[in-house]
């Protein structure tokens, strides 16, 4: 276990048809969320989210913009004890074909208003709610 918080990035991504991508990973105890991961030394946050998406889904992102920052301290939803700073983004992609790595167990493209129908982890639920508020503004 790390003695310091781990900096992580993730993004809610819209595909070319306006649907968003949600994934079920091995790290969130069967809950759904967004792809993402740790920021590496020397990377900007935007570079990290682009790299993580390429590695986990095969997608290239564009129109990446900051959404929010959340803190996950010993979340029981996560597969191990961890203290993470989660920097969330909104982004777009022109692709829909997913090439999953070993972390992605399942994925779905769906309308934003249908995202809450999946068992989302708490942090993704907050991100989806923010996107819905901004869409209505």
Coordinates of C-alpha atoms in Angstrom, one line a residue:
X1 CA 0.0 0.0 0.0
X2 CA 1.3 3.4 -0.9
X3 CA 1.9 6.0 1.8
X4 CA 0.8 8.8 -0.6
X5 CA -2.3 9.3 -2.7
X6 CA -2.1 8.0 -6.3
X7 CA -3.0 10.5 -9.1
X8 CA -5.4 8.9 -11.6
X9 CA -7.3 10.1 -14.6
X10 CA -10.5 9.0 -16.4
X11 CA -12.9 10.3 -18.9
X12 CA -16.6 10.1 -19.8
X13 CA -16.3 9.8 -23.6
X14 CA -18.9 10.5 -26.3
X15 CA -18.7 8.6 -29.5
X16 CA -19.6 9.9 -33.0
X17 CA -23.3 9.0 -32.6
X18 CA -23.6 10.9 -29.3
X19 CA -23.6 7.9 -27.0
X20 CA -21.2 7.6 -24.0
X21 CA -18.8 4.7 -23.3
X22 CA -19.0 2.9 -20.0
X23 CA -16.8 -0.1 -19.0
X24 CA -16.8 -2.7 -16.3
X25 CA -13.3 -3.3 -15.1
X26 CA -11.7 -5.9 -12.9
X27 CA -10.7 -3.2 -10.4
X28 CA -14.1 -1.9 -9.2
X29 CA -15.7 -5.2 -7.9
X30 CA -18.1 -5.6 -10.8
X31 CA -19.3 -2.0 -10.9
X32 CA -19.3 0.0 -14.1
X33 CA -17.2 3.1 -14.7
X34 CA -15.0 4.9 -17.1
X35 CA -11.6 3.8 -18.5
X36 CA -8.6 5.5 -17.0
X37 CA -5.6 4.9 -14.7
X38 CA -2.5 6.3 -13.1
X39 CA -0.6 9.3 -14.3
X40 CA 3.0 8.5 -15.1
X41 CA 6.0 10.6 -14.2
X42 CA 6.5 13.4 -16.8
X43 CA 3.0 13.1 -18.2
X44 CA 0.4 15.9 -18.3
X45 CA -3.1 14.9 -17.1
X46 CA -4.4 15.2 -20.7
X47 CA -1.5 13.0 -22.0
X48 CA -2.3 10.4 -19.3
X49 CA -6.0 10.2 -20.1
X50 CA -5.2 9.8 -23.8
X51 CA -2.6 7.0 -23.1
X52 CA -4.9 5.2 -20.7
X53 CA -7.7 5.2 -23.2
X54 CA -5.5 3.9 -26.0
X55 CA -4.1 1.1 -23.8
X56 CA -7.5 0.0 -22.3
X57 CA -9.9 0.5 -25.2
X58 CA -7.9 1.3 -28.4
X59 CA -9.7 4.7 -28.7
X60 CA -8.1 7.9 -29.7
X61 CA -9.6 10.9 -27.8
X62 CA -10.0 14.5 -28.9
X63 CA -11.8 17.6 -27.4
X64 CA -10.6 16.6 -24.0
X65 CA -11.7 19.0 -21.3
X66 CA -11.5 19.0 -17.5
X67 CA -14.7 18.0 -15.7
X68 CA -13.9 17.6 -11.9
X69 CA -11.6 16.2 -9.3
X70 CA -12.7 13.6 -6.7
X71 CA -11.0 11.9 -3.9
X72 CA -11.3 8.1 -3.2
X73 CA -10.0 7.3 0.2
X74 CA -10.2 3.6 1.0
X75 CA -13.3 3.1 -1.1
X76 CA -14.9 -0.3 -0.4
X77 CA -15.8 -0.4 -4.1
X78 CA -12.2 -0.6 -5.2
X79 CA -10.5 -4.0 -5.2
X80 CA -7.8 -3.0 -2.7
X81 CA -7.1 -0.3 -0.1
X82 CA -6.1 2.8 -1.9
X83 CA -6.1 6.6 -1.6
X84 CA -6.6 8.1 -5.1
X85 CA -7.1 11.6 -6.5
X86 CA -9.3 11.1 -9.5
X87 CA -9.1 13.8 -12.1
X88 CA -12.1 13.4 -14.5
X89 CA -12.4 14.6 -18.0
X90 CA -15.1 14.8 -20.7
X91 CA -13.8 13.8 -24.2
X92 CA -14.9 12.7 -27.6
X93 CA -13.8 10.0 -30.1
X94 CA -14.5 9.4 -33.7
X95 CA -14.3 5.6 -33.2
X96 CA -16.7 3.1 -31.8
X97 CA -14.8 -0.2 -32.1
X98 CA -13.3 -1.2 -28.7
X99 CA -10.1 -3.2 -28.5
X100 CA -10.1 -4.1 -24.8
X101 CA -7.1 -4.9 -22.7
X102 CA -7.1 -7.3 -19.8
X103 CA -8.7 -4.7 -17.4
X104 CA -11.9 -4.3 -19.4
X105 CA -14.4 -7.1 -18.7
X106 CA -17.3 -5.5 -20.6
X107 CA -18.3 -2.3 -22.3
X108 CA -21.3 -0.5 -23.6
X109 CA -22.1 2.6 -25.6
X110 CA -25.4 4.2 -24.4
X111 CA -27.3 7.4 -24.2
X112 CA -26.2 9.6 -21.3
X113 CA -29.7 9.5 -19.8
X114 CA -29.5 5.6 -19.7
X115 CA -26.1 5.5 -18.0
X116 CA -27.6 5.4 -14.5
X117 CA -29.4 2.2 -15.4
X118 CA -26.0 0.4 -14.9
X119 CA -24.5 -0.4 -11.5
X120 CA -22.0 2.5 -11.6
X121 CA -19.3 3.0 -9.0
X122 CA -19.9 6.1 -6.9
X123 CA -17.3 8.2 -8.6
X124 CA -18.6 7.5 -12.1
X125 CA -22.2 8.2 -10.9
X126 CA -21.0 11.7 -9.8
X127 CA -19.3 12.3 -13.2
X128 CA -22.4 11.2 -15.1
X129 CA -24.6 13.5 -13.0
X130 CA -22.3 16.4 -13.7
X131 CA -22.5 15.7 -17.5
X132 CA -26.3 15.5 -17.2
X133 CA -26.5 18.9 -15.4
X134 CA -24.2 20.5 -18.0
X135 CA -26.3 19.1 -20.8
X136 CA -29.4 20.7 -19.3
X137 CA -27.8 24.1 -18.8

